[in-house]
Coordinates of C-alpha atoms and ligand atoms in Angstrom, one line a residue:
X18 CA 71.3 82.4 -0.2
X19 CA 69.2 79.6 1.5
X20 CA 66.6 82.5 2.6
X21 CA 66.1 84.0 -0.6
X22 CA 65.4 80.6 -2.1
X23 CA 62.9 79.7 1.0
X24 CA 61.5 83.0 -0.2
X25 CA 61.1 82.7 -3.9
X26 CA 59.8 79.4 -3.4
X27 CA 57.2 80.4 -0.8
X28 CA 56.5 83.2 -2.7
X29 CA 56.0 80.4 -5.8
X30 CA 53.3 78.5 -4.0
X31 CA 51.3 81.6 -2.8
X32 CA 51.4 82.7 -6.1
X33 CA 50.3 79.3 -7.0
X34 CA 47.6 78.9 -4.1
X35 CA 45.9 82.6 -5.2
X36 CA 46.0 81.8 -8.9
X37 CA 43.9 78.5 -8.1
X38 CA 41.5 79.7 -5.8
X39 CA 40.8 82.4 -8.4
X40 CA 40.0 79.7 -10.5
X41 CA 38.3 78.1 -8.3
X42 CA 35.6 80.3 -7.5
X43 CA 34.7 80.6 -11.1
X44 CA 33.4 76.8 -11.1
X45 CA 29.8 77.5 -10.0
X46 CA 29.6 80.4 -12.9
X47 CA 31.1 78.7 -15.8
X48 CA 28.5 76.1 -14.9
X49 CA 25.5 78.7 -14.8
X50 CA 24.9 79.3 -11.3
X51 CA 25.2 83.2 -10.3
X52 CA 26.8 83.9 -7.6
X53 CA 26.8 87.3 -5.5
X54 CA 30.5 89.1 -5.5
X55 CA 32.9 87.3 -3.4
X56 CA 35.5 87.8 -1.2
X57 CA 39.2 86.7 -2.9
X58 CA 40.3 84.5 0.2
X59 CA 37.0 83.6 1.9
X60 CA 34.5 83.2 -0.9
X61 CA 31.2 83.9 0.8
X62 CA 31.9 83.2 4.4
X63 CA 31.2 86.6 6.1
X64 CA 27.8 86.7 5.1
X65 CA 27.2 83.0 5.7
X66 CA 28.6 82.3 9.0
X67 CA 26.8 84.3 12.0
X68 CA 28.0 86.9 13.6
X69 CA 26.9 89.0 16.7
X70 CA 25.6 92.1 15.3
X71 CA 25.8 90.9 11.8
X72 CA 22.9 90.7 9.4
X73 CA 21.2 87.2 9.4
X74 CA 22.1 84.6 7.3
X75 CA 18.9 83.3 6.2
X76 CA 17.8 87.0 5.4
X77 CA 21.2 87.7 3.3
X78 CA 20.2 84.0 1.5
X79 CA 16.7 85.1 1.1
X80 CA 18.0 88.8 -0.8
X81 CA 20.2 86.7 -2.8
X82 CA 17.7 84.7 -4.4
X83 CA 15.5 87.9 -4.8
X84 CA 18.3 89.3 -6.8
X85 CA 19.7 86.1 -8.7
X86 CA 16.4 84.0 -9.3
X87 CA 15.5 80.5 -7.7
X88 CA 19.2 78.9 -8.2
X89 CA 22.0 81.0 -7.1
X90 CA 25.3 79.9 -6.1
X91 CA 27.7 81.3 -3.1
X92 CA 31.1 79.9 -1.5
X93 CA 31.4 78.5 2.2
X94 CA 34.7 79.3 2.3
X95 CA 36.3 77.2 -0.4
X96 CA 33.0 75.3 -0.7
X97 CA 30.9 75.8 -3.6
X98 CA 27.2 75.4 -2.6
X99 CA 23.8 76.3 -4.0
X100 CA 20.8 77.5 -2.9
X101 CA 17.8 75.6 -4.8
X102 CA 14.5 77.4 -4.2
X103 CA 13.3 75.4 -7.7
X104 CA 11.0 72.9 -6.3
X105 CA 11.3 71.3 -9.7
X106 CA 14.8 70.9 -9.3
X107 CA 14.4 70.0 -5.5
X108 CA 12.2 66.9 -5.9
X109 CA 15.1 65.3 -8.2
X110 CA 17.8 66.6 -6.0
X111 CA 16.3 65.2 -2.5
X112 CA 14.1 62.0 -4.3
X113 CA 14.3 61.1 -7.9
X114 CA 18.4 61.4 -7.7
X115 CA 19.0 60.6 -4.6
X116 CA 21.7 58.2 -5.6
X117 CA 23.8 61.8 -6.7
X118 CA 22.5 63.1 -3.7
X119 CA 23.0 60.8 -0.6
X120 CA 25.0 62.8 1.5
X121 CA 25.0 65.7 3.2
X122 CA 27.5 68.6 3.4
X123 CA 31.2 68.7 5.1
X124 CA 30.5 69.1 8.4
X125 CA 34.1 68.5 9.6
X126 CA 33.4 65.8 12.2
X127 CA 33.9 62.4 12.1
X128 CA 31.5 61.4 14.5
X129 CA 29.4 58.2 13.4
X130 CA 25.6 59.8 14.2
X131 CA 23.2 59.5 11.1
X132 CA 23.1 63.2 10.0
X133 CA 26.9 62.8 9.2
X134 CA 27.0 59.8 7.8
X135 CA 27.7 58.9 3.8
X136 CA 26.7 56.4 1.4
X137 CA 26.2 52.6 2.1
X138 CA 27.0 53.2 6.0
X139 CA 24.2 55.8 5.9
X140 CA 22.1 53.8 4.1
X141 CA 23.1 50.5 6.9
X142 CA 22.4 52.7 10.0
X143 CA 19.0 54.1 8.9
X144 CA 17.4 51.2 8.1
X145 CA 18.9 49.7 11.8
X146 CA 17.3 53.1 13.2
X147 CA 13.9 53.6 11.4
X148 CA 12.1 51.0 13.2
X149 CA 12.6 53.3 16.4
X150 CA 9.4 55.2 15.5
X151 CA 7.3 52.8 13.6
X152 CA 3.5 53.0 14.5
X153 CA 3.7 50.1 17.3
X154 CA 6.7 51.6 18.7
X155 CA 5.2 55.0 19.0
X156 CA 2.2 53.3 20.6
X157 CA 4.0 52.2 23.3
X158 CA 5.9 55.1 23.6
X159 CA 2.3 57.0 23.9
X160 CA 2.2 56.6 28.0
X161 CA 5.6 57.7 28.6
X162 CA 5.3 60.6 26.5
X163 CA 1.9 61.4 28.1
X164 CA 3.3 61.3 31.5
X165 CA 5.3 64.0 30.7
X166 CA 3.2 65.9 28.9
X167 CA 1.1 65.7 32.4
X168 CA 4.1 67.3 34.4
X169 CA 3.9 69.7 32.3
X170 CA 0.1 70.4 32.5
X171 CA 0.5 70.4 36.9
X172 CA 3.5 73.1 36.4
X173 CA 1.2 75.2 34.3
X174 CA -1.3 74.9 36.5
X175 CA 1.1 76.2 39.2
X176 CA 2.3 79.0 37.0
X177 CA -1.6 79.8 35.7
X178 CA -2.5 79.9 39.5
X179 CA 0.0 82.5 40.0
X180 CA -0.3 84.4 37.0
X181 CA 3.3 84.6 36.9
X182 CA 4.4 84.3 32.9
X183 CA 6.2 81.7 31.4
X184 CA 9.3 81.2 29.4
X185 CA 7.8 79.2 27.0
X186 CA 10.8 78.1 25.1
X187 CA 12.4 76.7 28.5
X188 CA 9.6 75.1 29.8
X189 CA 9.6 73.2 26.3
X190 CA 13.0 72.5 26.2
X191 CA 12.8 70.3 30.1
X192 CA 9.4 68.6 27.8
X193 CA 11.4 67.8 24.7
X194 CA 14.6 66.4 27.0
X195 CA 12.1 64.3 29.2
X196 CA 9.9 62.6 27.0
X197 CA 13.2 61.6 24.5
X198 CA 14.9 60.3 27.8
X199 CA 11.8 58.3 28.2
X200 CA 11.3 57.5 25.1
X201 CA 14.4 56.8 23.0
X202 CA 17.0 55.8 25.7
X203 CA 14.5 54.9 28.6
X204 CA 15.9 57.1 31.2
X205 CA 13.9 59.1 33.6
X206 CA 16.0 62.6 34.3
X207 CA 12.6 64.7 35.5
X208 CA 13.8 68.2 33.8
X209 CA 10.2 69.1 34.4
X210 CA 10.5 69.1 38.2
X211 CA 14.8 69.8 38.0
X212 CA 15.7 72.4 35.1
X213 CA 18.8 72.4 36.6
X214 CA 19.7 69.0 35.4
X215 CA 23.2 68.3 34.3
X216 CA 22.1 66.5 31.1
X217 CA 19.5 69.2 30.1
X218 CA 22.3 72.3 30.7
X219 CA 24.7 70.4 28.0
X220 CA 22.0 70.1 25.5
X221 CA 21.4 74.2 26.2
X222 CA 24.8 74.9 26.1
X223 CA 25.3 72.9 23.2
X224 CA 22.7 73.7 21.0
X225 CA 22.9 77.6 21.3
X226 CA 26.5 77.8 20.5
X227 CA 27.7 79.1 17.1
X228 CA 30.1 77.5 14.6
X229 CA 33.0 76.8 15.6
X230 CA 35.8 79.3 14.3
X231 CA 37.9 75.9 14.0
X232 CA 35.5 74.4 11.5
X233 CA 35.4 78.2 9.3
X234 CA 38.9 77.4 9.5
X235 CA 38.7 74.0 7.8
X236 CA 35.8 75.2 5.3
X237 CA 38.2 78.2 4.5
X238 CA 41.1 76.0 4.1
X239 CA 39.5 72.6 3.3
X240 CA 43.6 71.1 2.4
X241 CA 44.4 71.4 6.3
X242 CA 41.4 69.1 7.2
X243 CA 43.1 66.0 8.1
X244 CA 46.3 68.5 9.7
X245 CA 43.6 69.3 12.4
X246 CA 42.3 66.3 12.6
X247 CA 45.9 64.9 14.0
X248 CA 46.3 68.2 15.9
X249 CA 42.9 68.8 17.7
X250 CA 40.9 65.5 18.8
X251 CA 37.6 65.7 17.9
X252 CA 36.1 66.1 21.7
X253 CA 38.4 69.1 21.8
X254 CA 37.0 70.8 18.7
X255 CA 33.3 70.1 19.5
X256 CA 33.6 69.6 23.2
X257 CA 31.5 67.1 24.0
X258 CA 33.3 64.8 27.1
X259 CA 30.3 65.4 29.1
X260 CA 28.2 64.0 27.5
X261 CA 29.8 61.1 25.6
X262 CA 30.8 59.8 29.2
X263 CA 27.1 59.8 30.3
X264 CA 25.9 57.9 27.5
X265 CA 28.5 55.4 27.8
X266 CA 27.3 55.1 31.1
X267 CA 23.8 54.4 30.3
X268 CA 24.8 52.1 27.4
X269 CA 27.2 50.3 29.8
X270 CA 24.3 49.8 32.3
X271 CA 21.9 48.9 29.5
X272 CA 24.3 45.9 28.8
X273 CA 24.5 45.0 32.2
X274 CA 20.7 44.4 32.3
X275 CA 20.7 40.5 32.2
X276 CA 16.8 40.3 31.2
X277 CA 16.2 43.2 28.2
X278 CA 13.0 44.7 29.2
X279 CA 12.8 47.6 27.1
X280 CA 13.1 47.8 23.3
X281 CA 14.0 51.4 22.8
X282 CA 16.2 53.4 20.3
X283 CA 19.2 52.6 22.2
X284 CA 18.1 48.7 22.6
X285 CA 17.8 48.5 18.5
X286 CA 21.6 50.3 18.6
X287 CA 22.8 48.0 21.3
X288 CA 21.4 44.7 19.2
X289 CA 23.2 45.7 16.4
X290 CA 26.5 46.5 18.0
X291 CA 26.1 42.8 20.1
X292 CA 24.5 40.7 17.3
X293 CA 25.9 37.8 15.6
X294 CA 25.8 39.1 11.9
X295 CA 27.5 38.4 9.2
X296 CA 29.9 40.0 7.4
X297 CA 26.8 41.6 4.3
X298 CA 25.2 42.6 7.2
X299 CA 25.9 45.9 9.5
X300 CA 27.5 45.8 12.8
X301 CA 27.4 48.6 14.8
X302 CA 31.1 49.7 16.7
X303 CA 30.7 51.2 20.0
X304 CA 31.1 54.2 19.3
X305 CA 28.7 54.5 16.6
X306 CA 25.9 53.4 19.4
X307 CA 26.9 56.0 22.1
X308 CA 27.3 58.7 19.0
X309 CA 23.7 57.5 17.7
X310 CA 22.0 58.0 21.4
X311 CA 23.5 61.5 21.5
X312 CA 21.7 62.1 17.9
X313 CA 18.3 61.0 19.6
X314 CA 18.5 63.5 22.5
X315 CA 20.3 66.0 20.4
X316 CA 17.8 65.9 17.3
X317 CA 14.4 65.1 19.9
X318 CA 15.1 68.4 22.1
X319 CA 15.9 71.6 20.4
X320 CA 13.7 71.2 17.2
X321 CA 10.5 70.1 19.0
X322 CA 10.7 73.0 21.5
X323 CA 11.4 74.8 19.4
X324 CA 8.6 74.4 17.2
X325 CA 5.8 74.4 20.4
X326 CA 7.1 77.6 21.2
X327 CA 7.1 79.3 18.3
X328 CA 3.1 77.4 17.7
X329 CA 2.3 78.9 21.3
X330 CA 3.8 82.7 20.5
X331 CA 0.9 82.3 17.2
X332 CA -1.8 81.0 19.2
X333 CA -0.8 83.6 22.3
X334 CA -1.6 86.2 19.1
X335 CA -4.3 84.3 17.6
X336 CA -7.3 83.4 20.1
X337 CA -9.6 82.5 16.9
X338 CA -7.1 79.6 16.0
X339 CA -7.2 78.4 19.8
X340 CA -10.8 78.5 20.0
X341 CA -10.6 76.1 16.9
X342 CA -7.9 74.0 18.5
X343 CA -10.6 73.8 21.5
X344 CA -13.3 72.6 19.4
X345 CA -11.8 69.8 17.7
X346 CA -10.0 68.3 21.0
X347 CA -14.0 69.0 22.4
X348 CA -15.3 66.8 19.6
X349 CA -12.6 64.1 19.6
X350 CA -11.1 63.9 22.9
X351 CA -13.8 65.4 25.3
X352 CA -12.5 67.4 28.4
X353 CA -12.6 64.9 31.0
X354 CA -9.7 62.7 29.9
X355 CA -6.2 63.2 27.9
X356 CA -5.8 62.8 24.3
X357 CA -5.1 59.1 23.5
X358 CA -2.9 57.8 21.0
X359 CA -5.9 56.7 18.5
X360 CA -7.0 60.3 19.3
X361 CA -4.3 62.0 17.7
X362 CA -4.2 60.5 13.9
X363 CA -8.2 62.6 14.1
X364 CA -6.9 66.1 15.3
X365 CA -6.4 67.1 11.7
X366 CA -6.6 70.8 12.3
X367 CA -4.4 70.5 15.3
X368 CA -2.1 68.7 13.0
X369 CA -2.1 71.5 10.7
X370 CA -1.7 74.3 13.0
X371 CA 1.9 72.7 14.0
X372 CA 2.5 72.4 10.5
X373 CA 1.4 75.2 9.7
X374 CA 3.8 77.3 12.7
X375 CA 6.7 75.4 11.5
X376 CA 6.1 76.8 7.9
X377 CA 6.0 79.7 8.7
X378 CA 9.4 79.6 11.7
X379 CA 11.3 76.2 10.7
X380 CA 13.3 75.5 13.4
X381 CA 16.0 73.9 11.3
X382 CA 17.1 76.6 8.5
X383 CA 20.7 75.9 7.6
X384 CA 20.6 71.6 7.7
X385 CA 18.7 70.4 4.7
X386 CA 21.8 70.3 2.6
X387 CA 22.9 67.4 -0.2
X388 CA 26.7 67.0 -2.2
X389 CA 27.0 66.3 -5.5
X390 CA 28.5 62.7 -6.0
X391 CA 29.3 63.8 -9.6
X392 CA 28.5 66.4 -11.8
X393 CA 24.4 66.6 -12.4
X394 CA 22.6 68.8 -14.8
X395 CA 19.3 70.5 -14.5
X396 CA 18.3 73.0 -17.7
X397 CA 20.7 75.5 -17.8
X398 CA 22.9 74.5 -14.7
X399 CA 25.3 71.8 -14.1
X400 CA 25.8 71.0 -10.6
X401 CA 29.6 70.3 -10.6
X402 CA 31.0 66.8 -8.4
X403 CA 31.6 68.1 -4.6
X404 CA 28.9 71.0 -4.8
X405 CA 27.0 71.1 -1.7
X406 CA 23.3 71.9 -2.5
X407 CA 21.2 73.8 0.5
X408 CA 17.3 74.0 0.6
X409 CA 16.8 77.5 1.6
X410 CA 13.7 76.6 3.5
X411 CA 13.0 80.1 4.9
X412 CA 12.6 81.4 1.0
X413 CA 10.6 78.7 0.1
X414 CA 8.3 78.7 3.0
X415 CA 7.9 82.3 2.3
X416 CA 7.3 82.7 -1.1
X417 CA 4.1 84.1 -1.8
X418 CA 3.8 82.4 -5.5
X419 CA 3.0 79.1 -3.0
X420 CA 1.7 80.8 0.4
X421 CA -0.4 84.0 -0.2
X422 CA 0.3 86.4 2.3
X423 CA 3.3 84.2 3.7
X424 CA 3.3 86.2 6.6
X425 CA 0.0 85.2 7.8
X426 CA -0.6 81.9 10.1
X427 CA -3.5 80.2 8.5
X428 CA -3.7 76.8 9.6
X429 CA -6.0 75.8 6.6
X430 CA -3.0 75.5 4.2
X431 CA -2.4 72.6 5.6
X432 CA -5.8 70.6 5.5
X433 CA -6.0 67.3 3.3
X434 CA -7.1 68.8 0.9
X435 CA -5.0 72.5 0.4
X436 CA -1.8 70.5 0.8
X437 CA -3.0 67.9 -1.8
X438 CA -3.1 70.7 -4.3
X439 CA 0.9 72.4 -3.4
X440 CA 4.0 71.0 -4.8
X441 CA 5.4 68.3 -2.8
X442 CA 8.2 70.3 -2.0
X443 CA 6.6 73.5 -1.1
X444 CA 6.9 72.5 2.5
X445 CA 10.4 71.3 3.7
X446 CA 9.9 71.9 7.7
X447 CA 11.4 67.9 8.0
X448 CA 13.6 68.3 4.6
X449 CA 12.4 66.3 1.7
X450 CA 13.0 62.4 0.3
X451 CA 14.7 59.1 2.1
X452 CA 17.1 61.3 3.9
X453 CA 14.2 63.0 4.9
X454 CA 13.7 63.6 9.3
X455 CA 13.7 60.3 11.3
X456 CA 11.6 61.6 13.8
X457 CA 9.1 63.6 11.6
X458 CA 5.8 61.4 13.2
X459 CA 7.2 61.1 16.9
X460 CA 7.9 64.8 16.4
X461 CA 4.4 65.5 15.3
X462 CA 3.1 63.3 18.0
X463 CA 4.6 65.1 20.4
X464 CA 3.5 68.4 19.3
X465 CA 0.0 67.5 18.8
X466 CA -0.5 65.9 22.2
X467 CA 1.3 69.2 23.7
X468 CA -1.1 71.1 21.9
X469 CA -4.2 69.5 22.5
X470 CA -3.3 68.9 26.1
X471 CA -2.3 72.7 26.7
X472 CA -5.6 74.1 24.5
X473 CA -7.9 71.3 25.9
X474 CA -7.1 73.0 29.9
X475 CA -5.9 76.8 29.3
X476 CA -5.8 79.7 27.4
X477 CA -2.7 81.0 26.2
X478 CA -2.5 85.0 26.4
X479 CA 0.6 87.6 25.6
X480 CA 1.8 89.7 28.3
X481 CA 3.9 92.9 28.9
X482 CA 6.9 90.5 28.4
X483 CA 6.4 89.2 25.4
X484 CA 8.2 90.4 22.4
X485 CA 6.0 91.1 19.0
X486 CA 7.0 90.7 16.4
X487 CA 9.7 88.2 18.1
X488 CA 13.6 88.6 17.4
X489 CA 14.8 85.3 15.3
X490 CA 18.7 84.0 15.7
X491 CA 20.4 81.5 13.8
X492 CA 23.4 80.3 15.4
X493 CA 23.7 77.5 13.4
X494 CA 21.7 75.2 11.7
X495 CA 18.7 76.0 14.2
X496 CA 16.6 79.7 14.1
X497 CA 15.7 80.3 17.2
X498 CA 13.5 82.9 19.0
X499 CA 16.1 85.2 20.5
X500 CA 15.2 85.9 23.7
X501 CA 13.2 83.0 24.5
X502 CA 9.4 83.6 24.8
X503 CA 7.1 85.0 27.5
X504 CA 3.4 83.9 27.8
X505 CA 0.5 83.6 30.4
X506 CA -1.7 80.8 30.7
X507 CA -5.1 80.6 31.7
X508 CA -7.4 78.2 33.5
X509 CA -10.1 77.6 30.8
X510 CA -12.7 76.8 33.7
X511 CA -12.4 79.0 35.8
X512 CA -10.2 82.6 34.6
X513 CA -12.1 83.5 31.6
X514 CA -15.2 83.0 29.9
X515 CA -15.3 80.9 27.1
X516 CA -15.2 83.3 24.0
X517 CA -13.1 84.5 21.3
X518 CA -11.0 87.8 21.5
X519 CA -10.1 88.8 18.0
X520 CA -6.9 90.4 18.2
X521 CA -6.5 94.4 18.4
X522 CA -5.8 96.1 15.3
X523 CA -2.0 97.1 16.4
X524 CA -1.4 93.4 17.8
X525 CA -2.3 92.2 14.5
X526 CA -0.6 94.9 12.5
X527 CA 2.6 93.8 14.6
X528 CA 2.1 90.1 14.0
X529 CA 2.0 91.1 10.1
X530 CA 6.2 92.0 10.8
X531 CA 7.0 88.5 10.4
X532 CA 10.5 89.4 11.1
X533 CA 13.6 87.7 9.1
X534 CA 15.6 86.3 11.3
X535 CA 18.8 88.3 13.3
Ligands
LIG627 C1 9.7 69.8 15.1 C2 10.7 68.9 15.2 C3 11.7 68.5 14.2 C4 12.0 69.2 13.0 C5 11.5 70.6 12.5 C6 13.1 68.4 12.4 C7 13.7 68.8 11.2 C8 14.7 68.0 10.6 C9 15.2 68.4 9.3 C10 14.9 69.6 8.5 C11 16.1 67.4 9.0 C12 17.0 67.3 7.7 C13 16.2 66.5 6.7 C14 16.8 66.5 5.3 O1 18.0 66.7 5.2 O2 16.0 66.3 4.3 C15 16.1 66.4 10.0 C16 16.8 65.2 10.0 C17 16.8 64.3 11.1 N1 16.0 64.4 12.2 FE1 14.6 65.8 12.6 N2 13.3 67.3 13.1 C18 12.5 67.3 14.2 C19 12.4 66.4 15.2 C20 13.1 65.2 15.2 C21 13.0 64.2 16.3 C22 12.1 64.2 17.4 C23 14.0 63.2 16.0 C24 14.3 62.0 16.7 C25 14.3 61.8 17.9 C26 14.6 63.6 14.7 C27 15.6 62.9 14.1 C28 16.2 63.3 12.9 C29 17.3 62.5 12.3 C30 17.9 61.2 12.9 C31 17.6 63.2 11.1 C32 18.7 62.7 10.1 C33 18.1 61.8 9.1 C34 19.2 61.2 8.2 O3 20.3 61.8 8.0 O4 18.9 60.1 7.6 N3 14.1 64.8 14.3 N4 15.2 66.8 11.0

């Protein structure tokens, strides 16, 4: 008797669980939003979730919005979201109603960094972090930076003697990790001269993995959140011991320091955990300052590299754009000395070739997301309370209504006076509005002193290894090249005479492939 009531019952609440869920993924079409065919249980999360082997899930957003116009709507598991390729729509979304749109999308974590955080504490820690890369800061950051940039230049030099080819992508990714070491937490762990540093194969490890299948769990099942959050502690579900206990270290030892000499990111975090505030006034916990540090070497290192190796694949394949490059660090810098930090704000066309690479390969495809605080109507569509919107930056970046011949790199879409006369959200590489990237001008920095530096000494050539067009992988919220990138350099004074090599017809028939990503 007692099993055929647990059964009836059971078989009540299934009945009850489908009949909802049905329900539920009508929401975004009763409110206007197409959305591709779904799957009963899962909603959209096959196609949105990578998968070895799988199609890509930037190209299966990209056909989506082909088919279904510039708002169409899909399920992350349970999770209503939708893709806004409307700029229109975008600039109210990310600026004008912010206040609807402060946070970003479930990320199942509860983990105090920045990118995660919601309303009012969101709006507390930014303005404690922002002052990290104000102009004076970055200033002073200019010689560690440089000094890295420098080991960099002596281990080309090394390689370019040999005429061995280099993994570009690694090579960038011991750069990135140095100079945010140096510059945001004021540690010096050499990556440059150690790739085998402890720190540095984390961040690797860590960066390249996919989702979690714990967190397409909770997205799938959203009503068993806070069940595995008591099961499965968070270090367990996003493994990340290692380096939580270094940082503590370092913040530990930064405490112990009786006379502060540094005013780094992690000093600005440590003075608001230690100051004497008030209670209107934000304290930081512990936590939140370790957490924070591991944003700033989590958020300096993949995305820079990223973007200076896809920027030195185009210029490997574009000798015209180097040559340019060369002129302009010739006419502002000179050759005999580095670029300085007054140099930089004048290498405009070096500026917009790094803008202009991570148009056309953002590193950061999957991130620029905001929630609906309550329902929000646009025209036709009402974005219901909950809704996660995404910025399908790939689509956007590619759309030929804003970028003729997206598939070309022409770094003159992004000089003063092109980019005056595009929407203000027809480029999204460092999302859009006051959630906008932190680290947008130290990132540029950083890519334009690379840049110059690397183009001011060498040439950068293909070479048997490297892959056109290149293989794209998105993992997560990062689209990286798949199997890294393999270039030679070049002394400019001595290997080759000064000239430029417009590329062979089949090179540049290959570079045309601009592939979507895998
Ligand atoms: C080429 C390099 C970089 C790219 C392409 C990039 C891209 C992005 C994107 C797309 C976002 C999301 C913005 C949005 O939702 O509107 C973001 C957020 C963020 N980025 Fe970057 N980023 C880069 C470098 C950096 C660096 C060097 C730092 C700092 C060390 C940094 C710190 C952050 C932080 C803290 C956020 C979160 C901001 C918030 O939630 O308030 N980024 N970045």
């Amino acid at each position: 008797m007692i099993t055929v009531v647990l059964v009836a019952v059971l078989a009540v609440l299934l009945t009850h669980f489908l009949w909802r869920r049905k329900n539920h993924f009508q929401l975004l079409a009763r409110n206007g939003i197409p959305t591709p065919k779904y799957h009963w249980l899962l909603g959209h999360m096959e196609q949105t979730f990578y998968s070895p082997g799988k199609r890509s899930v930037v190209e299966v957003k990209h056909e989506w919005l082909q088919l279904y116009g510039k708002v169409c709507g899909f399920y992350s598991g349970a999770i209503p979201r939708v893709l806004v390729a409307d700029l229109d729509m975008l600039k109210h979304i990310l600026v004008k109603d912010i206040n609807n749109f402060v946070n970003r999308s479930f990320f199942g974590t509860d983990k105090k960094m920045l990118i995660f955080l919601r309303d009012q504490q969101w709006k507390d820690v930014r303005r404690i972090m922002t002052p990290v890369f104000s102009s004076a800061k970055m200033k002073k950051m200019m010689p560690l930076m440089g000094g890295c940039v420098e080991e960099l230049m002596d281990m080309y030099e090394t390689a370019a003697d040999s005429g061995q080819p280099i993994d570009m992508m690694e090579a960038f990714q011991c750069l990135t990790m140095d100079v945010i070491n140096r510059c945001a937490i004021t540690l010096d762990i050499n990556c440059i001269k150690n790739p085998k540093n402890e720190v540095l194969a984390f961040m690797r490890k860590y960066v390249s993995q996919p989702i979690p299948c714990i967190f397409k769990f909770i997205v799938a099942f959203p009503m068993l959140y806070d069940l595995i959050r008591l099961l499965i502690p968070e270090n367990k579900r996003n493994n990340i011991t290692f380096i939580e206990e270094h940082l503590t270290k370092v913040v530990k030892q930064r405490r112990e320091q009786t006379q502060a000499t540094v005013v780094d990111g992690l000093q600005l975090l440590v003075d608001a955990a230690d100051a004497n505030v008030d209670a209107s006034k934000t304290k930081l916990t512990d936590e939140e300052v370790v957490d924070n540090a591991f944003l700033f070497l989590l958020a300096g290192f993949e995305t820079t590299s990223t973007a200076l190796t896809y920027t030195s694949y185009l210029l490997a394949l574009n000798p015209d754009i180097q040559e340019k490059i060369f002129q302009e660090v010739e006419e502002v810098v000179g050759l005999e000395r580095a670029p300085s930090y007054e140099d930089l704000s004048k290498l405009v066309y070096t500026e917009a070739v790094a803008l202009e690479s991570t148009r056309m390969y953002p590193p950061v495809t999957g991130f620029i997301t905001r929630q609906a605080t309550q329902d929000w109507q646009y025209g036709p569509y009402t974005i219901p309370a909950g809704t996660e919107v995404e910025v399908p930056v790939w689509s956007i970046h590619h759309n030929p209504e804003l970028y003729p011949q997206p598939e070309l790199f022409k770094p003159e879409r992004f000089l003063p006076k092109a980019k005056k006369d595009r929407h203000t959200m027809a480029y999204l590489g460092f999302g859009g509005g006051p959630r906008n990237c932190l680290g947008l001008r130290f990132a540029l920095m950083e890519m334009k002193l690379v840049l110059s530096s690397v183009i001011q000494r060498f040439y950068i050539k293909p070479c048997s290894h490297t892959k056109v067009p290149l293989t794209l992988v998105t993992r997560n919220v990062f689209t990286n090249p798949d199997e890294g990138v393999w270039l030679t350099l070049h002394r400019r004074t001595t290997d080759l005479p000064h000239h430029y090599e417009p590329p062979t017809q089949v090179l540049y028939n290959r570079l045309c492939q601009v592939p979507l990503t895998k």
